[in-house]
Structures are given as C-alpha cells and as structure tokens.
Amino acid sequence: MLSVEDNKLLTETGPNTLMGKLLRRYWIPALLSDELPEPDCPPVRVKLLGEKLIAFRDSNNKVGLLDELCPHRKASLFFGRNEEGGLRCVYHGWKFDTCGKCVDMPSEPPESSFKNKVTIKSYPCRDVGGIIWTYMGPEDEMPELPILEWTLVPKSHRYFSRRIQENNYFQAIEGGIDSSHISFLHRNIQRSKTDAQKALANDRSPKFEVSKTDYGLQIGAKRKAAEETVYWRITQFLMPWYTMIPPFGPTRGGHAWVPMDDEHCWHWSFSWNPLEPLKEEELAEMRSGNDLHASLIPGTFRTVQNKDNDYQIDWELQASGQAFSGIRGIGMQDAAVQESAGSITDRSLEKLGTSDAAIIVARRVMIHAAKGLENGETPPGLDTSKQRVRAASVMLPEGIPFQEGAKELMELKPQDYLAAENE
C-alpha cells in the first residue's frame, strides 16, 4: 500500500508539483505527426500535464506549441488562422510564431512597438519518428530526444495510435508493468496452443525478478513450462512512462502513458516490426481495435468501447472461454479494469502480493526521482546510450538466469534500426 501523501506525490502532475516538475524534464510525445499533416493546416488542441495548449505547423513546416489562450483577451487560438509563418487570433488579429513571439498586432497603430513586448507561453517541439515531441522543462536542462526503437524503424514498419484514458497516468503504467495479469485478463482459454501460451495458461503465479537500471526497470516474470524448462517474459520500463511488451513474434509492441491532467492520460500504443514492413492484415487487425490499439469515435480520441457502455462486454463470450474477460481487444481489456478503479485509486486501501513486485519498485523509483530532483539530483533515464534495450520472451533451461540467457535478445543493436536512416 501507499500512504495518502505519497499517492498525491505520485499522481499530481501540475506545474508546481514535485512529480509535475520531474515529468517536465523529459521529452513528451505530444501528438502524431500526421495530426498536423502539412504547413498551415488547422491547429490542434493538446492537453498535457494539466496545461491546455494549441499545436500548429507553420508555413515553413516548423511545429509550435502555444498556450491555448491569446494573451490579449483570452480567446482560444484553436480558432486561429494558421497563415504566413504564424497563428493569428481571429478576435483582433494578433499573430504569434512558433516561439511564442507576437509578430503582428494589426489592432494597434502602425507606429506602436507594443507587439515587441508581448509573448505567449510556448514549448519547443521536434518532429521525429512519426511523433511530435515537446519539452516543457527549463530550457537550460533540455536533454536529448529519447532513443526508442519504434521511432527508429522506417515508417512502413510501424503503426502508432493515441487515445484518452480516463484515469491517472500511473494507474495505467502499473497495468503495463504487471506481467501476471496476462494469464487472466488477456487469456483466451481456447487458444493456448504454443508452449508460451500453455505456460501463461498453466502457471498463473509467475516468479518475479525486478532490477533497477540506468533507464528505469527490467522486470522478469518466470513461469514453469516443459520439464526442466521455464518461460521468461522480460518487460522493460523506461522513465518516465514507457513500457516495452515481451513479444510473441517479430512484431513488437509498447506503450506510453502521458498525463493530460491528474485524472486523465494520453494512452499511446506503438507496434513495429524491425525486420520488414507491417503486413496489411496486421494493420487491419490493429485498426480494428482487437489488438493493443483501439477503435475511436470518429473525430475524437475517445474509444468506441468505454465505461458508458461497459466496454461492450459480451457475457456469452466470457462464458464460452473465447475471452476470459468477455471484453474484446487487449487495449480495451486493460482500460476497463484500470478505469474501473477510479480516476485516482486510493492506494492506501490496497492489499498487494508477490505478483505486485514491479509495481512496488516502480512507485519507489518515481517518488525517489521526484524528491531527488527537488534536492538537486539529475532525473534518471535521460542518458540515451542506456535506452537501447528491448523486451524479450524466451524459453530457457531451468537454472539459467534470464540476464544471461536472454542477454542478446534484450539488446538493441545499430544494425537493427540503421535502415531507418535510408528511408
């Protein structure tokens, strides 16, 4: 369990909170590059860490992220005209560039220098790997962009999505690093055919080994398999909100959970194949909502399956064994249980067991990092040379440590992603 005070520290992410200050020291995935498809396209609303912002791509293809409200009379810049190198407020014509500088103020006399004294809050952005990233921390502490495999592969090898999840960001992270729930929540009783699937179905109380690393956590879950053989699933947690999922095949998956505010988060899902382009049938499955990704209500980031319709649970599907939960789609199965715990769960009332080892350590790491920053320590996980890792799933002889037996599987080598540089 967690004290009420530590739960507040962990979950509150506004500008003046300890956790909010920590999270602002990392580059943040703000939106998909395709959401701003071309220069001077319509602007997009983005809410991050409790701040309402507007993203736009200017005439020179540069992306800006500004406070939503014009500093003049506080009208929303969402309705602004994106033209001639800036975003112009439609109320009185004030125009701002991507750096937040007022570059035109037609409502004032031509001889006035007032516009030179007016700025709007802005955050630097980078458009890399299919994602628009922003940094909301102190300019003189800006780190390098993270090195994450899904941003390094060619565009044809990857599929990304984002959606709104109606709970605190860390509630979702806890689901992402919990390797025991896969034997229950995501279980398809009728499809336990491979050795890995049989191990997941038959050994539902894995033994955990959790190690702190330079980038976050390495989480090994061991299950009994065939005689004198064990099945290891090794999840990677990279500070401050990324997970890499142990794969079943060549196509890999991962997540990020970025706070919108204290009670909602952006749920990012990443699928990629480092070796070859994703097949049409794979993409169709991802878009259908039956995988990590989810189907969205058109024109929104809200899922078709949601708490208002009980995630379209099918009780007959549950009873038949086709889906342990009766809810279709891995992503929506996760959302259902995580959102059902409330927007911010009261962790002081929990009863944690041995299967919660990774969750306990992750909470400590995040809280320690937030307190450490307040005391002048450098946030963990910013060294990009330490981020070249992978999740892994592997059968090993009993007695062989996964750190030894899966060592090469967990390393991201340059030859694995250099092809992206030539696309």
GROMACS .gro file of C-alpha atoms in nm:
model
  423
    1MET     CA    1   0.000   0.000   0.000
    2LEU     CA    2   0.100   0.364  -0.039
    3SER     CA    3   0.037   0.645   0.205
    4VAL     CA    4  -0.213   0.916   0.114
    5GLU     CA    5   0.073   1.168   0.098
    6ASP     CA    6   0.288   0.956  -0.134
    7ASN     CA    7  -0.014   0.879  -0.351
    8LYS     CA    8  -0.067   1.253  -0.401
    9LEU     CA    9   0.301   1.298  -0.482
   10LEU     CA   10   0.287   1.016  -0.738
   11THR     CA   11  -0.032   1.125  -0.912
   12GLU     CA   12  -0.036   1.507  -0.910
   13THR     CA   13   0.141   1.643  -1.218
   14GLY     CA   14   0.063   2.015  -1.238
   15PRO     CA   15   0.341   2.272  -1.292
   16ASN     CA   16   0.405   2.333  -0.921
   17THR     CA   17   0.402   1.970  -0.802
   18LEU     CA   18   0.708   1.754  -0.739
   19MET     CA   19   0.601   1.493  -0.995
   20GLY     CA   20   0.498   1.759  -1.244
   21LYS     CA   21   0.843   1.916  -1.223
   22LEU     CA   22   1.005   1.575  -1.276
   23LEU     CA   23   0.794   1.479  -1.578
   24ARG     CA   24   0.865   1.815  -1.743
   25ARG     CA   25   1.235   1.725  -1.754
   26TYR     CA   26   1.170   1.459  -2.021
   27TRP     CA   27   1.071   1.497  -2.385
   28ILE     CA   28   0.698   1.431  -2.413
   29PRO     CA   29   0.518   1.259  -2.704
   30ALA     CA   30   0.254   1.525  -2.770
   31LEU     CA   31   0.078   1.416  -3.088
   32LEU     CA   32   0.116   1.208  -3.401
   33SER     CA   33   0.299   1.382  -3.685
   34ASP     CA   34   0.002   1.306  -3.914
   35GLU     CA   35  -0.226   1.515  -3.692
   36LEU     CA   36  -0.053   1.820  -3.843
   37PRO     CA   37  -0.028   1.683  -4.197
   38GLU     CA   38   0.102   1.988  -4.385
   39PRO     CA   39   0.216   2.350  -4.344
   40ASP     CA   40  -0.062   2.595  -4.249
   41CYS     CA   41  -0.305   2.312  -4.171
   42PRO     CA   42  -0.568   2.364  -3.897
   43PRO     CA   43  -0.431   2.380  -3.541
   44VAL     CA   44  -0.491   2.104  -3.287
   45ARG     CA   45  -0.584   2.117  -2.918
   46VAL     CA   46  -0.345   1.932  -2.686
   47LYS     CA   47  -0.371   1.899  -2.309
   48LEU     CA   48  -0.051   1.794  -2.128
   49LEU     CA   49   0.028   1.787  -1.756
   50GLY     CA   50  -0.277   1.999  -1.680
   51GLU     CA   51  -0.193   2.267  -1.939
   52LYS     CA   52  -0.427   2.348  -2.229
   53LEU     CA   53  -0.220   2.405  -2.541
   54ILE     CA   54  -0.251   2.453  -2.918
   55ALA     CA   55  -0.022   2.282  -3.170
   56PHE     CA   56   0.025   2.410  -3.524
   57ARG     CA   57   0.257   2.360  -3.821
   58ASP     CA   58   0.363   2.690  -3.975
   59SER     CA   59   0.429   2.787  -4.336
   60ASN     CA   60   0.791   2.668  -4.305
   61ASN     CA   61   0.687   2.326  -4.167
   62LYS     CA   62   0.801   2.415  -3.817
   63VAL     CA   63   0.577   2.294  -3.532
   64GLY     CA   64   0.477   2.523  -3.248
   65LEU     CA   65   0.303   2.450  -2.918
   66LEU     CA   66   0.145   2.754  -2.753
   67ASP     CA   67  -0.082   2.833  -2.461
   68GLU     CA   68  -0.437   2.792  -2.586
   69LEU     CA   69  -0.549   3.142  -2.483
   70CYS     CA   70  -0.439   3.456  -2.661
   71PRO     CA   71  -0.275   3.692  -2.408
   72HIS     CA   72  -0.486   3.983  -2.535
   73ARG     CA   73  -0.843   3.900  -2.427
   74LYS     CA   74  -0.802   3.524  -2.364
   75ALA     CA   75  -0.981   3.396  -2.674
   76SER     CA   76  -0.888   3.042  -2.781
   77LEU     CA   77  -0.624   3.018  -3.051
   78PHE     CA   78  -0.784   2.692  -3.166
   79PHE     CA   79  -0.999   2.912  -3.390
   80GLY     CA   80  -0.691   3.095  -3.516
   81ARG     CA   81  -0.579   3.142  -3.877
   82ASN     CA   82  -0.261   2.946  -3.944
   83GLU     CA   83  -0.100   3.161  -4.211
   84GLU     CA   84   0.220   3.327  -4.327
   85GLY     CA   85   0.450   3.192  -4.059
   86GLY     CA   86   0.228   3.220  -3.754
   87LEU     CA   87  -0.101   3.154  -3.579
   88ARG     CA   88  -0.333   3.455  -3.588
   89CYS     CA   89  -0.607   3.506  -3.329
   90VAL     CA   90  -0.936   3.567  -3.507
   91TYR     CA   91  -1.058   3.805  -3.235
   92HIS     CA   92  -0.825   4.100  -3.303
   93GLY     CA   93  -0.567   3.960  -3.544
   94TRP     CA   94  -0.270   3.924  -3.310
   95LYS     CA   95  -0.028   3.670  -3.461
   96PHE     CA   96   0.232   3.451  -3.286
   97ASP     CA   97   0.522   3.249  -3.424
   98THR     CA   98   0.625   2.903  -3.306
   99CYS     CA   99   0.846   3.054  -3.037
  100GLY     CA  100   0.557   3.248  -2.885
  101LYS     CA  101   0.668   3.588  -3.012
  102CYS     CA  102   0.398   3.831  -3.125
  103VAL     CA  103   0.489   3.912  -3.486
  104ASP     CA  104   0.183   4.113  -3.586
  105MET     CA  105  -0.066   4.332  -3.397
  106PRO     CA  106  -0.291   4.497  -3.658
  107SER     CA  107  -0.537   4.628  -3.397
  108GLU     CA  108  -0.267   4.871  -3.271
  109PRO     CA  109  -0.137   5.181  -3.456
  110PRO     CA  110   0.137   5.108  -3.715
  111GLU     CA  111   0.392   5.311  -3.517
  112SER     CA  112   0.325   5.117  -3.194
  113SER     CA  113   0.601   4.894  -3.056
  114PHE     CA  114   0.361   4.720  -2.818
  115LYS     CA  115   0.384   4.388  -3.006
  116ASN     CA  116   0.754   4.368  -2.923
  117LYS     CA  117   0.661   4.346  -2.556
  118VAL     CA  118   0.404   4.067  -2.591
  119THR     CA  119   0.474   3.694  -2.589
  120ILE     CA  120   0.270   3.382  -2.526
  121LYS     CA  121   0.385   3.071  -2.342
  122SER     CA  122   0.543   2.829  -2.589
  123TYR     CA  123   0.724   2.497  -2.575
  124PRO     CA  124   0.990   2.371  -2.819
  125CYS     CA  125   0.888   2.085  -3.048
  126ARG     CA  126   1.064   1.824  -3.262
  127ASP     CA  127   0.901   1.618  -3.536
  128VAL     CA  128   1.087   1.286  -3.525
  129GLY     CA  129   0.994   0.925  -3.593
  130GLY     CA  130   0.627   0.989  -3.666
  131ILE     CA  131   0.575   1.174  -3.337
  132ILE     CA  132   0.574   1.542  -3.246
  133TRP     CA  133   0.768   1.577  -2.922
  134THR     CA  134   0.771   1.868  -2.683
  135TYR     CA  135   0.983   1.969  -2.385
  136MET     CA  136   0.811   2.159  -2.104
  137GLY     CA  137   1.100   2.195  -1.861
  138PRO     CA  138   1.378   2.451  -1.806
  139GLU     CA  139   1.545   2.542  -2.134
  140ASP     CA  140   1.895   2.506  -1.993
  141GLU     CA  141   1.819   2.149  -1.877
  142MET     CA  142   1.682   2.020  -2.210
  143PRO     CA  143   1.802   1.660  -2.269
  144GLU     CA  144   1.849   1.473  -2.596
  145LEU     CA  145   1.546   1.316  -2.758
  146PRO     CA  146   1.498   0.958  -2.636
  147ILE     CA  147   1.630   0.662  -2.838
  148LEU     CA  148   1.332   0.428  -2.866
  149GLU     CA  149   1.322   0.154  -3.127
  150TRP     CA  150   0.975   0.235  -3.259
  151THR     CA  151   1.090   0.582  -3.365
  152LEU     CA  152   1.396   0.445  -3.545
  153VAL     CA  153   1.238   0.197  -3.786
  154PRO     CA  154   1.109   0.301  -4.131
  155LYS     CA  155   0.757   0.442  -4.149
  156SER     CA  156   0.625   0.131  -4.326
  157HIS     CA  157   0.742  -0.083  -4.032
  158ARG     CA  158   0.536   0.092  -3.763
  159TYR     CA  159   0.185   0.181  -3.651
  160PHE     CA  160   0.113   0.426  -3.370
  161SER     CA  161  -0.209   0.541  -3.206
  162ARG     CA  162  -0.314   0.753  -2.912
  163ARG     CA  163  -0.637   0.781  -2.718
  164ILE     CA  164  -0.777   0.925  -2.399
  165GLN     CA  165  -0.780   0.702  -2.093
  166GLU     CA  166  -0.996   0.815  -1.803
  167ASN     CA  167  -0.762   0.757  -1.511
  168ASN     CA  168  -0.435   0.883  -1.370
  169TYR     CA  169  -0.127   0.808  -1.578
  170PHE     CA  170   0.044   0.592  -1.316
  171GLN     CA  171  -0.258   0.367  -1.277
  172ALA     CA  172  -0.209   0.276  -1.642
  173ILE     CA  173   0.169   0.232  -1.608
  174GLU     CA  174   0.108  -0.015  -1.326
  175GLY     CA  175  -0.100  -0.226  -1.565
  176GLY     CA  176   0.176  -0.208  -1.825
  177ILE     CA  177   0.444  -0.349  -1.594
  178ASP     CA  178   0.219  -0.613  -1.435
  179SER     CA  179   0.312  -0.935  -1.613
  180SER     CA  180   0.088  -1.158  -1.401
  181HIS     CA  181  -0.245  -1.029  -1.530
  182ILE     CA  182  -0.179  -1.160  -1.880
  183SER     CA  183  -0.270  -1.512  -1.755
  184PHE     CA  184  -0.615  -1.383  -1.663
  185LEU     CA  185  -0.733  -1.059  -1.823
  186HIS     CA  186  -0.592  -1.132  -2.170
  187ARG     CA  187  -0.639  -1.506  -2.158
  188ASN     CA  188  -0.808  -1.686  -2.445
  189ILE     CA  189  -0.879  -2.027  -2.298
  190GLN     CA  190  -0.941  -2.189  -2.636
  191ARG     CA  191  -0.617  -2.069  -2.797
  192SER     CA  192  -0.347  -2.193  -2.556
  193LYS     CA  193  -0.161  -2.389  -2.826
  194THR     CA  194   0.203  -2.277  -2.831
  195ASP     CA  195   0.445  -2.360  -2.550
  196ALA     CA  196   0.442  -1.994  -2.444
  197GLN     CA  197   0.062  -1.976  -2.441
  198LYS     CA  198   0.044  -2.301  -2.244
  199ALA     CA  199   0.291  -2.165  -1.988
  200LEU     CA  200   0.084  -1.849  -1.950
  201ALA     CA  201  -0.233  -2.053  -1.906
  202ASN     CA  202  -0.092  -2.319  -1.676
  203ASP     CA  203   0.139  -2.119  -1.448
  204ARG     CA  204  -0.067  -1.826  -1.332
  205SER     CA  205   0.160  -1.719  -1.044
  206PRO     CA  206   0.492  -1.625  -1.203
  207LYS     CA  207   0.806  -1.559  -1.001
  208PHE     CA  208   0.936  -1.204  -1.044
  209GLU     CA  209   1.284  -1.059  -1.062
  210VAL     CA  210   1.282  -0.679  -1.069
  211SER     CA  211   1.605  -0.484  -1.124
  212LYS     CA  212   1.663  -0.109  -1.122
  213THR     CA  213   1.855   0.007  -1.428
  214ASP     CA  214   2.001   0.329  -1.566
  215TYR     CA  215   1.688   0.372  -1.781
  216GLY     CA  216   1.420   0.250  -1.539
  217LEU     CA  217   1.332  -0.109  -1.455
  218GLN     CA  218   1.392  -0.454  -1.601
  219ILE     CA  219   1.114  -0.690  -1.499
  220GLY     CA  220   1.149  -1.066  -1.543
  221ALA     CA  221   0.850  -1.297  -1.492
  222LYS     CA  222   0.929  -1.671  -1.481
  223ARG     CA  223   0.673  -1.942  -1.547
  224LYS     CA  224   0.708  -2.319  -1.549
  225ALA     CA  225   0.697  -2.469  -1.898
  226ALA     CA  226   0.805  -2.815  -2.018
  227GLU     CA  227   1.015  -3.038  -1.798
  228GLU     CA  228   1.326  -2.853  -1.672
  229THR     CA  229   1.231  -2.553  -1.889
  230VAL     CA  230   1.097  -2.214  -1.788
  231TYR     CA  231   0.929  -1.939  -1.985
  232TRP     CA  232   1.063  -1.588  -1.920
  233ARG     CA  233   0.881  -1.269  -2.014
  234ILE     CA  234   1.106  -0.964  -1.969
  235THR     CA  235   0.930  -0.626  -1.969
  236GLN     CA  236   1.124  -0.300  -1.995
  237PHE     CA  237   1.008   0.015  -1.818
  238LEU     CA  238   1.183   0.331  -1.935
  239MET     CA  239   1.148   0.651  -1.739
  240PRO     CA  240   0.914   0.813  -1.701
  241TRP     CA  241   0.617   0.639  -1.879
  242TYR     CA  242   0.730   0.391  -2.146
  243THR     CA  243   0.687   0.015  -2.149
  244MET     CA  244   0.810  -0.246  -2.394
  245ILE     CA  245   0.599  -0.562  -2.411
  246PRO     CA  246   0.757  -0.910  -2.439
  247PRO     CA  247   0.682  -1.019  -2.798
  248PHE     CA  248   0.523  -1.338  -2.928
  249GLY     CA  249   0.672  -1.290  -3.276
  250PRO     CA  250   0.864  -1.043  -3.492
  251THR     CA  251   0.612  -0.760  -3.446
  252ARG     CA  252   0.675  -0.578  -3.121
  253GLY     CA  253   0.464  -0.355  -2.901
  254GLY     CA  254   0.495  -0.084  -2.642
  255HIS     CA  255   0.307   0.192  -2.465
  256ALA     CA  256   0.342   0.536  -2.312
  257TRP     CA  257   0.100   0.695  -2.067
  258VAL     CA  258   0.133   1.073  -2.059
  259PRO     CA  259  -0.076   1.279  -1.814
  260MET     CA  260  -0.339   1.506  -1.965
  261ASP     CA  261  -0.425   1.611  -1.611
  262ASP     CA  262  -0.438   1.425  -1.281
  263GLU     CA  263  -0.747   1.222  -1.378
  264HIS     CA  264  -0.686   1.151  -1.748
  265CYS     CA  265  -0.392   1.040  -1.958
  266TRP     CA  266  -0.292   1.001  -2.320
  267HIS     CA  267  -0.261   0.630  -2.387
  268TRP     CA  268  -0.005   0.579  -2.663
  269SER     CA  269   0.032   0.238  -2.832
  270PHE     CA  270   0.325   0.150  -3.055
  271SER     CA  271   0.352  -0.151  -3.287
  272TRP     CA  272   0.654  -0.211  -3.506
  273ASN     CA  273   0.848  -0.476  -3.693
  274PRO     CA  274   1.222  -0.404  -3.705
  275LEU     CA  275   1.278  -0.650  -3.991
  276GLU     CA  276   1.009  -0.583  -4.250
  277PRO     CA  277   0.707  -0.365  -4.331
  278LEU     CA  278   0.386  -0.440  -4.144
  279LYS     CA  279   0.151  -0.657  -4.348
  280GLU     CA  280  -0.193  -0.531  -4.449
  281GLU     CA  281  -0.363  -0.795  -4.236
  282GLU     CA  282  -0.159  -0.681  -3.935
  283LEU     CA  283  -0.254  -0.319  -3.993
  284ALA     CA  284  -0.620  -0.416  -4.033
  285GLU     CA  285  -0.611  -0.600  -3.701
  286MET     CA  286  -0.451  -0.301  -3.529
  287ARG     CA  287  -0.707  -0.059  -3.673
  288SER     CA  288  -0.995  -0.289  -3.576
  289GLY     CA  289  -0.932  -0.246  -3.203
  290ASN     CA  290  -0.870  -0.617  -3.143
  291ASP     CA  291  -0.505  -0.565  -3.057
  292LEU     CA  292  -0.312  -0.314  -2.843
  293HIS     CA  293  -0.486  -0.033  -3.028
  294ALA     CA  294  -0.848   0.074  -3.001
  295SER     CA  295  -1.129   0.191  -3.227
  296LEU     CA  296  -1.213   0.558  -3.175
  297ILE     CA  297  -1.536   0.751  -3.205
  298PRO     CA  298  -1.482   0.948  -3.531
  299GLY     CA  299  -1.342   1.294  -3.477
  300THR     CA  300  -1.242   1.222  -3.117
  301PHE     CA  301  -0.978   1.042  -2.913
  302ARG     CA  302  -1.243   0.858  -2.710
  303THR     CA  303  -1.279   0.485  -2.763
  304VAL     CA  304  -1.590   0.323  -2.906
  305GLN     CA  305  -1.575   0.078  -2.615
  306ASN     CA  306  -1.587   0.288  -2.299
  307LYS     CA  307  -1.718   0.298  -1.945
  308ASP     CA  308  -2.054   0.440  -2.058
  309ASN     CA  309  -2.131   0.119  -2.249
  310ASP     CA  310  -1.939  -0.113  -2.011
  311TYR     CA  311  -1.673  -0.158  -2.279
  312GLN     CA  312  -1.931  -0.357  -2.479
  313ILE     CA  313  -1.871  -0.660  -2.261
  314ASP     CA  314  -2.009  -0.982  -2.408
  315TRP     CA  315  -2.111  -1.217  -2.128
  316GLU     CA  316  -2.157  -1.507  -2.370
  317LEU     CA  317  -1.804  -1.454  -2.499
  318GLN     CA  318  -1.682  -1.468  -2.140
  319ALA     CA  319  -1.879  -1.784  -2.061
  320SER     CA  320  -1.762  -1.958  -2.379
  321GLY     CA  321  -1.397  -1.917  -2.292
  322GLN     CA  322  -1.314  -1.722  -2.606
  323ALA     CA  323  -1.219  -1.428  -2.386
  324PHE     CA  324  -1.161  -1.461  -2.011
  325SER     CA  325  -1.296  -1.110  -1.952
  326GLY     CA  326  -1.567  -1.101  -2.219
  327ILE     CA  327  -1.423  -0.774  -2.349
  328ARG     CA  328  -1.277  -0.760  -2.699
  329GLY     CA  329  -0.929  -0.619  -2.756
  330ILE     CA  330  -0.623  -0.624  -2.534
  331GLY     CA  331  -0.616  -0.247  -2.507
  332MET     CA  332  -0.978  -0.224  -2.403
  333GLN     CA  333  -0.943  -0.507  -2.153
  334ASP     CA  334  -0.669  -0.304  -1.985
  335ALA     CA  335  -0.872   0.017  -1.998
  336ALA     CA  336  -1.177  -0.146  -1.842
  337VAL     CA  337  -1.002  -0.266  -1.529
  338GLN     CA  338  -0.780   0.039  -1.491
  339GLU     CA  339  -1.062   0.292  -1.530
  340SER     CA  340  -1.291   0.086  -1.307
  341ALA     CA  341  -1.057   0.155  -1.013
  342GLY     CA  342  -1.149   0.524  -1.032
  343SER     CA  343  -0.969   0.823  -1.179
  344ILE     CA  344  -0.715   0.815  -0.893
  345THR     CA  345  -0.726   0.493  -0.695
  346ASP     CA  346  -0.680   0.510  -0.318
  347ARG     CA  347  -0.361   0.308  -0.286
  348SER     CA  348  -0.372   0.326   0.094
  349LEU     CA  349  -0.651   0.064   0.082
  350GLU     CA  350  -0.469  -0.188  -0.140
  351LYS     CA  351  -0.366  -0.541  -0.044
  352LEU     CA  352  -0.055  -0.615  -0.251
  353GLY     CA  353   0.101  -0.958  -0.305
  354THR     CA  354   0.420  -1.106  -0.451
  355SER     CA  355   0.291  -1.055  -0.808
  356ASP     CA  356   0.295  -0.679  -0.745
  357ALA     CA  357   0.674  -0.662  -0.700
  358ALA     CA  358   0.734  -0.448  -1.011
  359ILE     CA  359   0.458  -0.205  -0.916
  360ILE     CA  360   0.602  -0.155  -0.567
  361VAL     CA  361   0.952  -0.087  -0.704
  362ALA     CA  362   0.826   0.144  -0.981
  363ARG     CA  363   0.639   0.360  -0.730
  364ARG     CA  364   0.951   0.392  -0.519
  365VAL     CA  365   1.163   0.482  -0.822
  366MET     CA  366   0.924   0.756  -0.935
  367ILE     CA  367   0.878   0.904  -0.588
  368HIS     CA  368   1.252   0.894  -0.519
  369ALA     CA  369   1.324   1.064  -0.852
  370ALA     CA  370   1.073   1.342  -0.784
  371LYS     CA  371   1.212   1.407  -0.438
  372GLY     CA  372   1.566   1.381  -0.571
  373LEU     CA  373   1.506   1.648  -0.833
  374GLU     CA  374   1.380   1.879  -0.562
  375ASN     CA  375   1.713   1.821  -0.384
  376GLY     CA  376   1.922   1.894  -0.693
  377GLU     CA  377   1.968   1.542  -0.831
  378THR     CA  378   1.962   1.469  -1.204
  379PRO     CA  379   1.647   1.283  -1.316
  380PRO     CA  380   1.714   0.917  -1.404
  381GLY     CA  381   1.678   0.772  -1.751
  382LEU     CA  382   1.792   1.069  -1.960
  383ASP     CA  383   2.112   0.907  -2.093
  384THR     CA  384   2.014   0.794  -2.443
  385SER     CA  385   2.306   0.549  -2.462
  386LYS     CA  386   2.130   0.343  -2.196
  387GLN     CA  387   1.793   0.335  -2.378
  388ARG     CA  388   1.893   0.085  -2.650
  389VAL     CA  389   1.702  -0.205  -2.499
  390ARG     CA  390   1.428  -0.447  -2.595
  391ALA     CA  391   1.168  -0.657  -2.421
  392ALA     CA  392   1.206  -1.032  -2.464
  393SER     CA  393   1.022  -1.361  -2.424
  394VAL     CA  394   1.221  -1.682  -2.423
  395MET     CA  395   1.225  -2.046  -2.314
  396LEU     CA  396   1.534  -2.125  -2.108
  397PRO     CA  397   1.664  -2.429  -1.920
  398GLU     CA  398   1.580  -2.417  -1.552
  399GLY     CA  399   1.865  -2.250  -1.361
  400ILE     CA  400   1.985  -2.020  -1.641
  401PRO     CA  401   1.934  -1.655  -1.534
  402PHE     CA  402   1.739  -1.457  -1.792
  403GLN     CA  403   2.003  -1.184  -1.771
  404GLU     CA  404   2.241  -1.440  -1.923
  405GLY     CA  405   2.010  -1.648  -2.142
  406ALA     CA  406   1.822  -1.352  -2.293
  407LYS     CA  407   2.110  -1.102  -2.297
  408GLU     CA  408   2.131  -1.064  -2.675
  409LEU     CA  409   1.753  -1.057  -2.716
  410MET     CA  410   1.735  -0.755  -2.484
  411GLU     CA  411   1.998  -0.551  -2.669
  412LEU     CA  412   1.909  -0.306  -2.946
  413LYS     CA  413   2.199  -0.310  -3.190
  414PRO     CA  414   2.269  -0.044  -3.455
  415GLN     CA  415   2.205  -0.289  -3.742
  416ASP     CA  416   1.854  -0.336  -3.606
  417TYR     CA  417   1.747   0.019  -3.687
  418LEU     CA  418   2.002   0.182  -3.923
  419ALA     CA  419   1.772   0.104  -4.217
  420ALA     CA  420   1.551   0.389  -4.099
  421GLU     CA  421   1.820   0.639  -4.186
  422ASN     CA  422   1.793   0.547  -4.554
  423GLU     CA  423   1.416   0.577  -4.587
   0.00000   0.00000   0.00000
